[in-house]
Amino acid sequence: MTAGTELLTVPQVMARLQLGRSAVYDLLRTRQLASITLGRARRIPAHSLTDFIRTRLDQEAA
């Protein structure tokens, strides 16, 4: 991870994607959205969220 990489909480990802908690955890569980665990806390690198959105847009356009 590069210096300055922003780590998002699950509630922050929920707000940005306008999805519920279980939907976000489903994305994490199926590894569609990358995350790291720090202790008991789950964090999503901001670039992973950007990559996820870009991939979904590309799938929709195909």
mmCIF file with all atom_site columns, N, CA and C in Angstrom:
data_model
loop_
_atom_site.group_PDB
_atom_site.id
_atom_site.type_symbol
_atom_site.label_atom_id
_atom_site.label_alt_id
_atom_site.label_comp_id
_atom_site.label_asym_id
_atom_site.label_entity_id
_atom_site.label_seq_id
_atom_site.pdbx_PDB_ins_code
_atom_site.Cartn_x
_atom_site.Cartn_y
_atom_site.Cartn_z
_atom_site.occupancy
_atom_site.B_iso_or_equiv
_atom_site.pdbx_formal_charge
_atom_site.auth_seq_id
_atom_site.auth_comp_id
_atom_site.auth_asym_id
_atom_site.auth_atom_id
_atom_site.pdbx_PDB_model_num
ATOM 1   N N  . MET A 1 1  ? 0.855   -1.181  0.000   1.00 0.00 ? 1  MET A N  1
ATOM 2   C CA . MET A 1 1  ? 0.000   0.000   0.000   1.00 0.00 ? 1  MET A CA 1
ATOM 3   C C  . MET A 1 1  ? 0.895   1.237   0.000   1.00 0.00 ? 1  MET A C  1
ATOM 4   N N  . THR A 1 2  ? 0.577   2.184   -0.821  1.00 0.00 ? 2  THR A N  1
ATOM 5   C CA . THR A 1 2  ? 1.390   3.383   -0.909  1.00 0.00 ? 2  THR A CA 1
ATOM 6   C C  . THR A 1 2  ? 1.040   4.347   0.217   1.00 0.00 ? 2  THR A C  1
ATOM 7   N N  . ALA A 1 3  ? 1.983   5.202   0.543   1.00 0.00 ? 3  ALA A N  1
ATOM 8   C CA . ALA A 1 3  ? 1.746   6.211   1.564   1.00 0.00 ? 3  ALA A CA 1
ATOM 9   C C  . ALA A 1 3  ? 0.610   7.124   1.107   1.00 0.00 ? 3  ALA A C  1
ATOM 10  N N  . GLY A 1 4  ? -0.265  7.461   2.011   1.00 0.00 ? 4  GLY A N  1
ATOM 11  C CA . GLY A 1 4  ? -1.357  8.354   1.678   1.00 0.00 ? 4  GLY A CA 1
ATOM 12  C C  . GLY A 1 4  ? -2.584  7.646   1.136   1.00 0.00 ? 4  GLY A C  1
ATOM 13  N N  . THR A 1 5  ? -2.579  6.301   1.123   1.00 0.00 ? 5  THR A N  1
ATOM 14  C CA . THR A 1 5  ? -3.756  5.571   0.662   1.00 0.00 ? 5  THR A CA 1
ATOM 15  C C  . THR A 1 5  ? -4.868  5.732   1.679   1.00 0.00 ? 5  THR A C  1
ATOM 16  N N  . GLU A 1 6  ? -5.995  6.230   1.215   1.00 0.00 ? 6  GLU A N  1
ATOM 17  C CA . GLU A 1 6  ? -7.129  6.444   2.104   1.00 0.00 ? 6  GLU A CA 1
ATOM 18  C C  . GLU A 1 6  ? -7.830  5.118   2.355   1.00 0.00 ? 6  GLU A C  1
ATOM 19  N N  . LEU A 1 7  ? -8.124  4.828   3.631   1.00 0.00 ? 7  LEU A N  1
ATOM 20  C CA . LEU A 1 7  ? -8.855  3.635   4.005   1.00 0.00 ? 7  LEU A CA 1
ATOM 21  C C  . LEU A 1 7  ? -10.258 4.041   4.429   1.00 0.00 ? 7  LEU A C  1
ATOM 22  N N  . LEU A 1 8  ? -11.245 3.398   3.842   1.00 0.00 ? 8  LEU A N  1
ATOM 23  C CA . LEU A 1 8  ? -12.642 3.719   4.119   1.00 0.00 ? 8  LEU A CA 1
ATOM 24  C C  . LEU A 1 8  ? -13.257 2.689   5.056   1.00 0.00 ? 8  LEU A C  1
ATOM 25  N N  . THR A 1 9  ? -14.190 3.133   5.880   1.00 0.00 ? 9  THR A N  1
ATOM 26  C CA . THR A 1 9  ? -14.939 2.218   6.728   1.00 0.00 ? 9  THR A CA 1
ATOM 27  C C  . THR A 1 9  ? -16.115 1.657   5.934   1.00 0.00 ? 9  THR A C  1
ATOM 28  N N  . VAL A 1 10 ? -16.714 0.601   6.451   1.00 0.00 ? 10 VAL A N  1
ATOM 29  C CA . VAL A 1 10 ? -17.890 0.029   5.790   1.00 0.00 ? 10 VAL A CA 1
ATOM 30  C C  . VAL A 1 10 ? -19.004 1.076   5.682   1.00 0.00 ? 10 VAL A C  1
ATOM 31  N N  . PRO A 1 11 ? -19.316 1.849   6.746   1.00 0.00 ? 11 PRO A N  1
ATOM 32  C CA . PRO A 1 11 ? -20.352 2.878   6.587   1.00 0.00 ? 11 PRO A CA 1
ATOM 33  C C  . PRO A 1 11 ? -20.033 3.921   5.509   1.00 0.00 ? 11 PRO A C  1
ATOM 34  N N  . GLN A 1 12 ? -18.755 4.266   5.348   1.00 0.00 ? 12 GLN A N  1
ATOM 35  C CA . GLN A 1 12 ? -18.378 5.215   4.299   1.00 0.00 ? 12 GLN A CA 1
ATOM 36  C C  . GLN A 1 12 ? -18.631 4.613   2.921   1.00 0.00 ? 12 GLN A C  1
ATOM 37  N N  . VAL A 1 13 ? -18.301 3.334   2.744   1.00 0.00 ? 13 VAL A N  1
ATOM 38  C CA . VAL A 1 13 ? -18.551 2.661   1.467   1.00 0.00 ? 13 VAL A CA 1
ATOM 39  C C  . VAL A 1 13 ? -20.050 2.546   1.235   1.00 0.00 ? 13 VAL A C  1
ATOM 40  N N  . MET A 1 14 ? -20.803 2.244   2.285   1.00 0.00 ? 14 MET A N  1
ATOM 41  C CA . MET A 1 14 ? -22.262 2.171   2.173   1.00 0.00 ? 14 MET A CA 1
ATOM 42  C C  . MET A 1 14 ? -22.814 3.485   1.636   1.00 0.00 ? 14 MET A C  1
ATOM 43  N N  . ALA A 1 15 ? -22.328 4.598   2.171   1.00 0.00 ? 15 ALA A N  1
ATOM 44  C CA . ALA A 1 15 ? -22.808 5.919   1.757   1.00 0.00 ? 15 ALA A CA 1
ATOM 45  C C  . ALA A 1 15 ? -22.409 6.219   0.313   1.00 0.00 ? 15 ALA A C  1
ATOM 46  N N  . ARG A 1 16 ? -21.174 5.888   -0.053  1.00 0.00 ? 16 ARG A N  1
ATOM 47  C CA . ARG A 1 16 ? -20.703 6.202   -1.413  1.00 0.00 ? 16 ARG A CA 1
ATOM 48  C C  . ARG A 1 16 ? -21.404 5.369   -2.472  1.00 0.00 ? 16 ARG A C  1
ATOM 49  N N  . LEU A 1 17 ? -21.714 4.103   -2.148  1.00 0.00 ? 17 LEU A N  1
ATOM 50  C CA . LEU A 1 17 ? -22.390 3.235   -3.114  1.00 0.00 ? 17 LEU A CA 1
ATOM 51  C C  . LEU A 1 17 ? -23.910 3.254   -2.961  1.00 0.00 ? 17 LEU A C  1
ATOM 52  N N  . GLN A 1 18 ? -24.372 3.892   -1.891  1.00 0.00 ? 18 GLN A N  1
ATOM 53  C CA . GLN A 1 18 ? -25.799 3.931   -1.569  1.00 0.00 ? 18 GLN A CA 1
ATOM 54  C C  . GLN A 1 18 ? -26.364 2.519   -1.476  1.00 0.00 ? 18 GLN A C  1
ATOM 55  N N  . LEU A 1 19 ? -25.644 1.682   -0.732  1.00 0.00 ? 19 LEU A N  1
ATOM 56  C CA . LEU A 1 19 ? -26.038 0.301   -0.494  1.00 0.00 ? 19 LEU A CA 1
ATOM 57  C C  . LEU A 1 19 ? -26.143 0.057   1.005   1.00 0.00 ? 19 LEU A C  1
ATOM 58  N N  . GLY A 1 20 ? -26.848 -0.984  1.366   1.00 0.00 ? 20 GLY A N  1
ATOM 59  C CA . GLY A 1 20 ? -26.971 -1.368  2.765   1.00 0.00 ? 20 GLY A CA 1
ATOM 60  C C  . GLY A 1 20 ? -25.740 -2.121  3.245   1.00 0.00 ? 20 GLY A C  1
ATOM 61  N N  . ARG A 1 21 ? -25.668 -2.285  4.554   1.00 0.00 ? 21 ARG A N  1
ATOM 62  C CA . ARG A 1 21 ? -24.531 -2.968  5.185   1.00 0.00 ? 21 ARG A CA 1
ATOM 63  C C  . ARG A 1 21 ? -24.351 -4.388  4.640   1.00 0.00 ? 21 ARG A C  1
ATOM 64  N N  . SER A 1 22 ? -25.435 -5.153  4.552   1.00 0.00 ? 22 SER A N  1
ATOM 65  C CA . SER A 1 22 ? -25.302 -6.547  4.105   1.00 0.00 ? 22 SER A CA 1
ATOM 66  C C  . SER A 1 22 ? -24.827 -6.617  2.657   1.00 0.00 ? 22 SER A C  1
ATOM 67  N N  . ALA A 1 23 ? -25.252 -5.682  1.819   1.00 0.00 ? 23 ALA A N  1
ATOM 68  C CA . ALA A 1 23 ? -24.809 -5.674  0.418   1.00 0.00 ? 23 ALA A CA 1
ATOM 69  C C  . ALA A 1 23 ? -23.307 -5.399  0.336   1.00 0.00 ? 23 ALA A C  1
ATOM 70  N N  . VAL A 1 24 ? -22.818 -4.485  1.144   1.00 0.00 ? 24 VAL A N  1
ATOM 71  C CA . VAL A 1 24 ? -21.379 -4.177  1.144   1.00 0.00 ? 24 VAL A CA 1
ATOM 72  C C  . VAL A 1 24 ? -20.595 -5.384  1.652   1.00 0.00 ? 24 VAL A C  1
ATOM 73  N N  . TYR A 1 25 ? -21.072 -6.014  2.730   1.00 0.00 ? 25 TYR A N  1
ATOM 74  C CA . TYR A 1 25 ? -20.379 -7.194  3.244   1.00 0.00 ? 25 TYR A CA 1
ATOM 75  C C  . TYR A 1 25 ? -20.424 -8.347  2.241   1.00 0.00 ? 25 TYR A C  1
ATOM 76  N N  . ASP A 1 26 ? -21.493 -8.456  1.453   1.00 0.00 ? 26 ASP A N  1
ATOM 77  C CA . ASP A 1 26 ? -21.549 -9.467  0.390   1.00 0.00 ? 26 ASP A CA 1
ATOM 78  C C  . ASP A 1 26 ? -20.458 -9.211  -0.645  1.00 0.00 ? 26 ASP A C  1
ATOM 79  N N  . LEU A 1 27 ? -20.256 -7.943  -1.016  1.00 0.00 ? 27 LEU A N  1
ATOM 80  C CA . LEU A 1 27 ? -19.197 -7.593  -1.969  1.00 0.00 ? 27 LEU A CA 1
ATOM 81  C C  . LEU A 1 27 ? -17.819 -7.941  -1.401  1.00 0.00 ? 27 LEU A C  1
ATOM 82  N N  . LEU A 1 28 ? -17.645 -7.721  -0.104  1.00 0.00 ? 28 LEU A N  1
ATOM 83  C CA . LEU A 1 28 ? -16.373 -8.050  0.540   1.00 0.00 ? 28 LEU A CA 1
ATOM 84  C C  . LEU A 1 28 ? -16.195 -9.566  0.614   1.00 0.00 ? 28 LEU A C  1
ATOM 85  N N  . ARG A 1 29 ? -17.254 -10.272 0.980   1.00 0.00 ? 29 ARG A N  1
ATOM 86  C CA . ARG A 1 29 ? -17.188 -11.734 1.131   1.00 0.00 ? 29 ARG A CA 1
ATOM 87  C C  . ARG A 1 29 ? -16.864 -12.418 -0.195  1.00 0.00 ? 29 ARG A C  1
ATOM 88  N N  . THR A 1 30 ? -17.450 -11.922 -1.284  1.00 0.00 ? 30 THR A N  1
ATOM 89  C CA . THR A 1 30 ? -17.232 -12.521 -2.604  1.00 0.00 ? 30 THR A CA 1
ATOM 90  C C  . THR A 1 30 ? -15.983 -11.955 -3.286  1.00 0.00 ? 30 THR A C  1
ATOM 91  N N  . ARG A 1 31 ? -15.257 -11.109 -2.579  1.00 0.00 ? 31 ARG A N  1
ATOM 92  C CA . ARG A 1 31 ? -14.003 -10.508 -3.057  1.00 0.00 ? 31 ARG A CA 1
ATOM 93  C C  . ARG A 1 31 ? -14.177 -9.646  -4.296  1.00 0.00 ? 31 ARG A C  1
ATOM 94  N N  . GLN A 1 32 ? -15.381 -9.134  -4.499  1.00 0.00 ? 32 GLN A N  1
ATOM 95  C CA . GLN A 1 32 ? -15.595 -8.171  -5.578  1.00 0.00 ? 32 GLN A CA 1
ATOM 96  C C  . GLN A 1 32 ? -15.030 -6.819  -5.166  1.00 0.00 ? 32 GLN A C  1
ATOM 97  N N  . LEU A 1 33 ? -14.935 -6.629  -3.858  1.00 0.00 ? 33 LEU A N  1
ATOM 98  C CA . LEU A 1 33 ? -14.399 -5.397  -3.287  1.00 0.00 ? 33 LEU A CA 1
ATOM 99  C C  . LEU A 1 33 ? -13.301 -5.808  -2.312  1.00 0.00 ? 33 LEU A C  1
ATOM 100 N N  . ALA A 1 34 ? -12.076 -5.325  -2.553  1.00 0.00 ? 34 ALA A N  1
ATOM 101 C CA . ALA A 1 34 ? -10.935 -5.699  -1.715  1.00 0.00 ? 34 ALA A CA 1
ATOM 102 C C  . ALA A 1 34 ? -10.966 -4.955  -0.388  1.00 0.00 ? 34 ALA A C  1
ATOM 103 N N  . SER A 1 35 ? -10.445 -5.603  0.645   1.00 0.00 ? 35 SER A N  1
ATOM 104 C CA . SER A 1 35 ? -10.390 -4.957  1.960   1.00 0.00 ? 35 SER A CA 1
ATOM 105 C C  . SER A 1 35 ? -9.238  -5.538  2.761   1.00 0.00 ? 35 SER A C  1
ATOM 106 N N  . ILE A 1 36 ? -8.927  -4.847  3.841   1.00 0.00 ? 36 ILE A N  1
ATOM 107 C CA . ILE A 1 36 ? -7.954  -5.351  4.807   1.00 0.00 ? 36 ILE A CA 1
ATOM 108 C C  . ILE A 1 36 ? -8.621  -5.340  6.173   1.00 0.00 ? 36 ILE A C  1
ATOM 109 N N  . THR A 1 37 ? -8.100  -6.169  7.059   1.00 0.00 ? 37 THR A N  1
ATOM 110 C CA . THR A 1 37 ? -8.618  -6.218  8.420   1.00 0.00 ? 37 THR A CA 1
ATOM 111 C C  . THR A 1 37 ? -7.543  -5.703  9.359   1.00 0.00 ? 37 THR A C  1
ATOM 112 N N  . LEU A 1 38 ? -7.906  -4.739  10.179  1.00 0.00 ? 38 LEU A N  1
ATOM 113 C CA . LEU A 1 38 ? -7.010  -4.184  11.194  1.00 0.00 ? 38 LEU A CA 1
ATOM 114 C C  . LEU A 1 38 ? -7.654  -4.483  12.544  1.00 0.00 ? 38 LEU A C  1
ATOM 115 N N  . GLY A 1 39 ? -7.130  -5.494  13.214  1.00 0.00 ? 39 GLY A N  1
ATOM 116 C CA . GLY A 1 39 ? -7.788  -5.943  14.439  1.00 0.00 ? 39 GLY A CA 1
ATOM 117 C C  . GLY A 1 39 ? -9.128  -6.546  14.060  1.00 0.00 ? 39 GLY A C  1
ATOM 118 N N  . ARG A 1 40 ? -10.200 -5.986  14.591  1.00 0.00 ? 40 ARG A N  1
ATOM 119 C CA . ARG A 1 40 ? -11.541 -6.443  14.234  1.00 0.00 ? 40 ARG A CA 1
ATOM 120 C C  . ARG A 1 40 ? -12.201 -5.525  13.213  1.00 0.00 ? 40 ARG A C  1
ATOM 121 N N  . ALA A 1 41 ? -11.498 -4.470  12.818  1.00 0.00 ? 41 ALA A N  1
ATOM 122 C CA . ALA A 1 41 ? -12.068 -3.476  11.906  1.00 0.00 ? 41 ALA A CA 1
ATOM 123 C C  . ALA A 1 41 ? -11.748 -3.819  10.461  1.00 0.00 ? 41 ALA A C  1
ATOM 124 N N  . ARG A 1 42 ? -12.745 -3.700  9.605   1.00 0.00 ? 42 ARG A N  1
ATOM 125 C CA . ARG A 1 42 ? -12.589 -3.937  8.161   1.00 0.00 ? 42 ARG A CA 1
ATOM 126 C C  . ARG A 1 42 ? -12.427 -2.580  7.502   1.00 0.00 ? 42 ARG A C  1
ATOM 127 N N  . ARG A 1 43 ? -11.389 -2.438  6.665   1.00 0.00 ? 43 ARG A N  1
ATOM 128 C CA . ARG A 1 43 ? -11.148 -1.194  5.940   1.00 0.00 ? 43 ARG A CA 1
ATOM 129 C C  . ARG A 1 43 ? -10.996 -1.488  4.457   1.00 0.00 ? 43 ARG A C  1
ATOM 130 N N  . ILE A 1 44 ? -11.547 -0.589  3.651   1.00 0.00 ? 44 ILE A N  1
ATOM 131 C CA . ILE A 1 44 ? -11.514 -0.734  2.196   1.00 0.00 ? 44 ILE A CA 1
ATOM 132 C C  . ILE A 1 44 ? -10.648 0.387   1.635   1.00 0.00 ? 44 ILE A C  1
ATOM 133 N N  . PRO A 1 45 ? -9.543  0.043   0.959   1.00 0.00 ? 45 PRO A N  1
ATOM 134 C CA . PRO A 1 45 ? -8.736  1.094   0.334   1.00 0.00 ? 45 PRO A CA 1
ATOM 135 C C  . PRO A 1 45 ? -9.574  1.846   -0.699  1.00 0.00 ? 45 PRO A C  1
ATOM 136 N N  . ALA A 1 46 ? -9.462  3.159   -0.729  1.00 0.00 ? 46 ALA A N  1
ATOM 137 C CA . ALA A 1 46 ? -10.252 3.976   -1.653  1.00 0.00 ? 46 ALA A CA 1
ATOM 138 C C  . ALA A 1 46 ? -10.020 3.553   -3.096  1.00 0.00 ? 46 ALA A C  1
ATOM 139 N N  . HIS A 1 47 ? -8.789  3.174   -3.439  1.00 0.00 ? 47 HIS A N  1
ATOM 140 C CA . HIS A 1 47 ? -8.516  2.760   -4.822  1.00 0.00 ? 47 HIS A CA 1
ATOM 141 C C  . HIS A 1 47 ? -9.259  1.465   -5.165  1.00 0.00 ? 47 HIS A C  1
ATOM 142 N N  . SER A 1 48 ? -9.515  0.606   -4.170  1.00 0.00 ? 48 SER A N  1
ATOM 143 C CA . SER A 1 48 ? -10.281 -0.620  -4.417  1.00 0.00 ? 48 SER A CA 1
ATOM 144 C C  . SER A 1 48 ? -11.725 -0.293  -4.773  1.00 0.00 ? 48 SER A C  1
ATOM 145 N N  . LEU A 1 49 ? -12.267 0.713   -4.110  1.00 0.00 ? 49 LEU A N  1
ATOM 146 C CA . LEU A 1 49 ? -13.634 1.140   -4.418  1.00 0.00 ? 49 LEU A CA 1
ATOM 147 C C  . LEU A 1 49 ? -13.687 1.721   -5.834  1.00 0.00 ? 49 LEU A C  1
ATOM 148 N N  . THR A 1 50 ? -12.699 2.529   -6.189  1.00 0.00 ? 50 THR A N  1
ATOM 149 C CA . THR A 1 50 ? -12.627 3.101   -7.537  1.00 0.00 ? 50 THR A CA 1
ATOM 150 C C  . THR A 1 50 ? -12.498 1.999   -8.582  1.00 0.00 ? 50 THR A C  1
ATOM 151 N N  . ASP A 1 51 ? -11.641 1.003   -8.319  1.00 0.00 ? 51 ASP A N  1
ATOM 152 C CA . ASP A 1 51 ? -11.466 -0.118  -9.250  1.00 0.00 ? 51 ASP A CA 1
ATOM 153 C C  . ASP A 1 51 ? -12.763 -0.905  -9.402  1.00 0.00 ? 51 ASP A C  1
ATOM 154 N N  . PHE A 1 52 ? -13.463 -1.127  -8.297  1.00 0.00 ? 52 PHE A N  1
ATOM 155 C CA . PHE A 1 52 ? -14.729 -1.859  -8.328  1.00 0.00 ? 52 PHE A CA 1
ATOM 156 C C  . PHE A 1 52 ? -15.744 -1.134  -9.210  1.00 0.00 ? 52 PHE A C  1
ATOM 157 N N  . ILE A 1 53 ? -15.863 0.176   -9.016  1.00 0.00 ? 53 ILE A N  1
ATOM 158 C CA . ILE A 1 53 ? -16.820 0.963   -9.798  1.00 0.00 ? 53 ILE A CA 1
ATOM 159 C C  . ILE A 1 53 ? -16.436 0.936   -11.284 1.00 0.00 ? 53 ILE A C  1
ATOM 160 N N  . ARG A 1 54 ? -15.153 1.102   -11.584 1.00 0.00 ? 54 ARG A N  1
ATOM 161 C CA . ARG A 1 54 ? -14.686 1.085   -12.975 1.00 0.00 ? 54 ARG A CA 1
ATOM 162 C C  . ARG A 1 54 ? -14.989 -0.268  -13.625 1.00 0.00 ? 54 ARG A C  1
ATOM 163 N N  . THR A 1 55 ? -14.739 -1.346  -12.912 1.00 0.00 ? 55 THR A N  1
ATOM 164 C CA . THR A 1 55 ? -15.025 -2.693  -13.436 1.00 0.00 ? 55 THR A CA 1
ATOM 165 C C  . THR A 1 55 ? -16.503 -2.866  -13.714 1.00 0.00 ? 55 THR A C  1
ATOM 166 N N  . ARG A 1 56 ? -17.338 -2.414  -12.793 1.00 0.00 ? 56 ARG A N  1
ATOM 167 C CA . ARG A 1 56 ? -18.789 -2.552  -12.988 1.00 0.00 ? 56 ARG A CA 1
ATOM 168 C C  . ARG A 1 56 ? -19.269 -1.724  -14.178 1.00 0.00 ? 56 ARG A C  1
ATOM 169 N N  . LEU A 1 57 ? -18.708 -0.529  -14.348 1.00 0.00 ? 57 LEU A N  1
ATOM 170 C CA . LEU A 1 57 ? -19.070 0.314   -15.496 1.00 0.00 ? 57 LEU A CA 1
ATOM 171 C C  . LEU A 1 57 ? -18.671 -0.364  -16.803 1.00 0.00 ? 57 LEU A C  1
ATOM 172 N N  . ASP A 1 58 ? -17.476 -0.965  -16.812 1.00 0.00 ? 58 ASP A N  1
ATOM 173 C CA . ASP A 1 58 ? -17.020 -1.666  -18.016 1.00 0.00 ? 58 ASP A CA 1
ATOM 174 C C  . ASP A 1 58 ? -17.913 -2.857  -18.331 1.00 0.00 ? 58 ASP A C  1
ATOM 175 N N  . GLN A 1 59 ? -18.360 -3.577  -17.290 1.00 0.00 ? 59 GLN A N  1
ATOM 176 C CA . GLN A 1 59 ? -19.267 -4.720  -17.488 1.00 0.00 ? 59 GLN A CA 1
ATOM 177 C C  . GLN A 1 59 ? -20.607 -4.265  -18.045 1.00 0.00 ? 59 GLN A C  1
ATOM 178 N N  . GLU A 1 60 ? -21.108 -3.150  -17.536 1.00 0.00 ? 60 GLU A N  1
ATOM 179 C CA . GLU A 1 60 ? -22.391 -2.627  -17.989 1.00 0.00 ? 60 GLU A CA 1
ATOM 180 C C  . GLU A 1 60 ? -22.315 -2.157  -19.448 1.00 0.00 ? 60 GLU A C  1
ATOM 181 N N  . ALA A 1 61 ? -21.156 -1.629  -19.835 1.00 0.00 ? 61 ALA A N  1
ATOM 182 C CA . ALA A 1 61 ? -20.997 -1.104  -21.195 1.00 0.00 ? 61 ALA A CA 1
ATOM 183 C C  . ALA A 1 61 ? -20.829 -2.227  -22.233 1.00 0.00 ? 61 ALA A C  1
ATOM 184 N N  . ALA A 1 62 ? -20.372 -3.382  -21.769 1.00 0.00 ? 62 ALA A N  1
ATOM 185 C CA . ALA A 1 62 ? -20.126 -4.514  -22.701 1.00 0.00 ? 62 ALA A CA 1
ATOM 186 C C  . ALA A 1 62 ? -21.408 -5.173  -23.160 1.00 0.00 ? 62 ALA A C  1
#
